[in-house]
Amino acid sequence: MLKVYFLGTGTSQGIPVIGSHHSVCQSENPKDKRLRVSVWISWEEFSLVIDCGPDFRQQMLTSKCPKVDAVLYTHEHSDHTAGMDDIRPFNFKQGNIPIYAHQRVLENLKIRFDYVFQTVNKYPGAPSVTSNEVVNNQPFILGNKTVIPINVMHGNLQVFGYRIDNFAYLTDVKTIEKPEIDKLKGLDVLVVNALREEPHNTHFNLQEALDFISLIQPKKAYLTHISHILGFHDEVQQQLPKNVFLAYDNLEINL
């Protein structure tokens, strides 16, 4: 059984947006408060997170995640990577943590977090990782399960989604080719981004996400990477098809 815990479901600024007087940013409903997008997946004794953004420390404390056996990165944007330094407490308990990403993303992380990847005179308190390249059409094994990379485009930027068993997690998607769509057949749960109602040049808007869900036909779908201008959680949820749900921070589902 997979346990999927939504650590964050917001877009790059999070909700509420700093200094915003938008009505959604002023909402008292906890479901309208969204940290940067990330998910924690666990089964048996294995535990991984997809993306490690600037809210990672807070997310780990709230979720009470006990360990991280691997970090999978979708792409290099800051809202998905800026929390790398906060893996240190897990390092102190576990040692090196394997990270998985496209080679381009690994190179980007080496520049931005050079102290993590130093091999000479490395500061003893710095995070420690073991880098693993993710290559399209090359599944890999984690915790005795097969992880299938899903290649999508975020505007002009390549991004990886991931499928584990009959669960798939895609974020920052704008376009996807048919060979990758074919990898998503027979899903129990699909998670996909839906930024807002208005079109966006690098993200699915709500209608594009719903059309994509209709194409894939999972048993259930959850929308994530949501901006405040999509609207109030409860109002948007009432307008969705019966098998489509707005994800929210700290939502937990089991497959």
Short mmCIF file of N, CA, C and O in Angstrom, two decimals, residues 11 35 37 56 62 70 104 115 122 128-129 137 142 149 155 164-165 222 224 251:
data_model
loop_
_atom_site.label_atom_id
_atom_site.label_comp_id
_atom_site.label_asym_id
_atom_site.label_seq_id
_atom_site.Cartn_x
_atom_site.Cartn_y
_atom_site.Cartn_z
N THR A 11 1.44 27.20 -5.69
CA THR A 11 2.35 27.59 -6.74
C THR A 11 3.59 28.27 -6.14
O THR A 11 3.80 28.23 -4.93
N LEU A 35 1.43 25.70 0.94
CA LEU A 35 2.88 25.80 0.84
C LEU A 35 3.31 25.37 -0.56
O LEU A 35 2.52 24.88 -1.36
N VAL A 37 4.80 23.33 -3.67
CA VAL A 37 4.32 22.00 -4.02
C VAL A 37 5.38 20.92 -3.75
O VAL A 37 6.54 21.05 -4.12
N PHE A 56 10.35 23.16 2.96
CA PHE A 56 10.61 21.76 3.32
C PHE A 56 10.68 21.54 4.83
O PHE A 56 10.08 20.60 5.35
N THR A 62 5.46 19.45 10.21
CA THR A 62 4.01 19.28 10.25
C THR A 62 3.61 17.84 9.96
O THR A 62 2.75 17.27 10.63
N ALA A 70 14.99 8.93 -0.07
CA ALA A 70 15.36 9.46 -1.39
C ALA A 70 14.59 10.74 -1.64
O ALA A 70 13.48 10.93 -1.13
N ARG A 104 20.69 17.65 -16.17
CA ARG A 104 20.68 19.11 -16.18
C ARG A 104 20.36 19.68 -14.80
O ARG A 104 20.95 20.66 -14.37
N TYR A 115 28.45 23.81 -1.87
CA TYR A 115 29.01 23.30 -0.62
C TYR A 115 28.50 21.90 -0.30
O TYR A 115 29.14 21.16 0.44
N LYS A 122 35.27 19.83 2.74
CA LYS A 122 33.83 20.04 2.89
C LYS A 122 33.49 20.34 4.35
O LYS A 122 33.97 19.65 5.26
N SER A 128 24.64 15.97 2.84
CA SER A 128 25.38 14.97 2.06
C SER A 128 24.40 14.20 1.19
O SER A 128 23.39 13.68 1.70
N VAL A 129 24.68 14.15 -0.10
CA VAL A 129 23.79 13.47 -1.03
C VAL A 129 24.59 12.56 -1.95
O VAL A 129 25.79 12.74 -2.13
N ASN A 137 12.66 6.93 -20.18
CA ASN A 137 12.53 5.54 -20.65
C ASN A 137 13.47 4.58 -19.91
O ASN A 137 13.67 3.45 -20.37
N LEU A 142 13.34 1.74 -6.34
CA LEU A 142 13.48 2.32 -5.00
C LEU A 142 12.59 1.52 -4.06
O LEU A 142 11.39 1.36 -4.33
N PRO A 149 9.92 7.26 -14.89
CA PRO A 149 9.93 8.70 -15.20
C PRO A 149 8.93 9.01 -16.32
O PRO A 149 8.79 8.24 -17.27
N GLY A 155 6.40 24.61 -20.52
CA GLY A 155 6.81 25.57 -21.53
C GLY A 155 7.89 24.95 -22.38
O GLY A 155 7.71 23.90 -23.00
N ILE A 164 4.61 5.42 -9.72
CA ILE A 164 4.93 4.30 -8.84
C ILE A 164 3.66 3.47 -8.69
O ILE A 164 2.63 3.99 -8.25
N ASP A 165 3.72 2.21 -9.06
CA ASP A 165 2.52 1.36 -9.10
C ASP A 165 1.46 2.06 -9.95
O ASP A 165 1.74 2.49 -11.06
N TYR A 222 -6.25 14.27 -8.53
CA TYR A 222 -6.08 15.36 -7.58
C TYR A 222 -5.31 16.48 -8.25
O TYR A 222 -4.30 16.24 -8.91
N THR A 224 -3.07 19.96 -8.12
CA THR A 224 -2.08 20.59 -7.25
C THR A 224 -1.41 21.74 -7.99
O THR A 224 -1.80 22.08 -9.10
N LEU A 251 -3.25 16.77 3.16
CA LEU A 251 -4.15 15.70 2.73
C LEU A 251 -3.36 14.40 2.62
O LEU A 251 -2.25 14.38 2.10
#
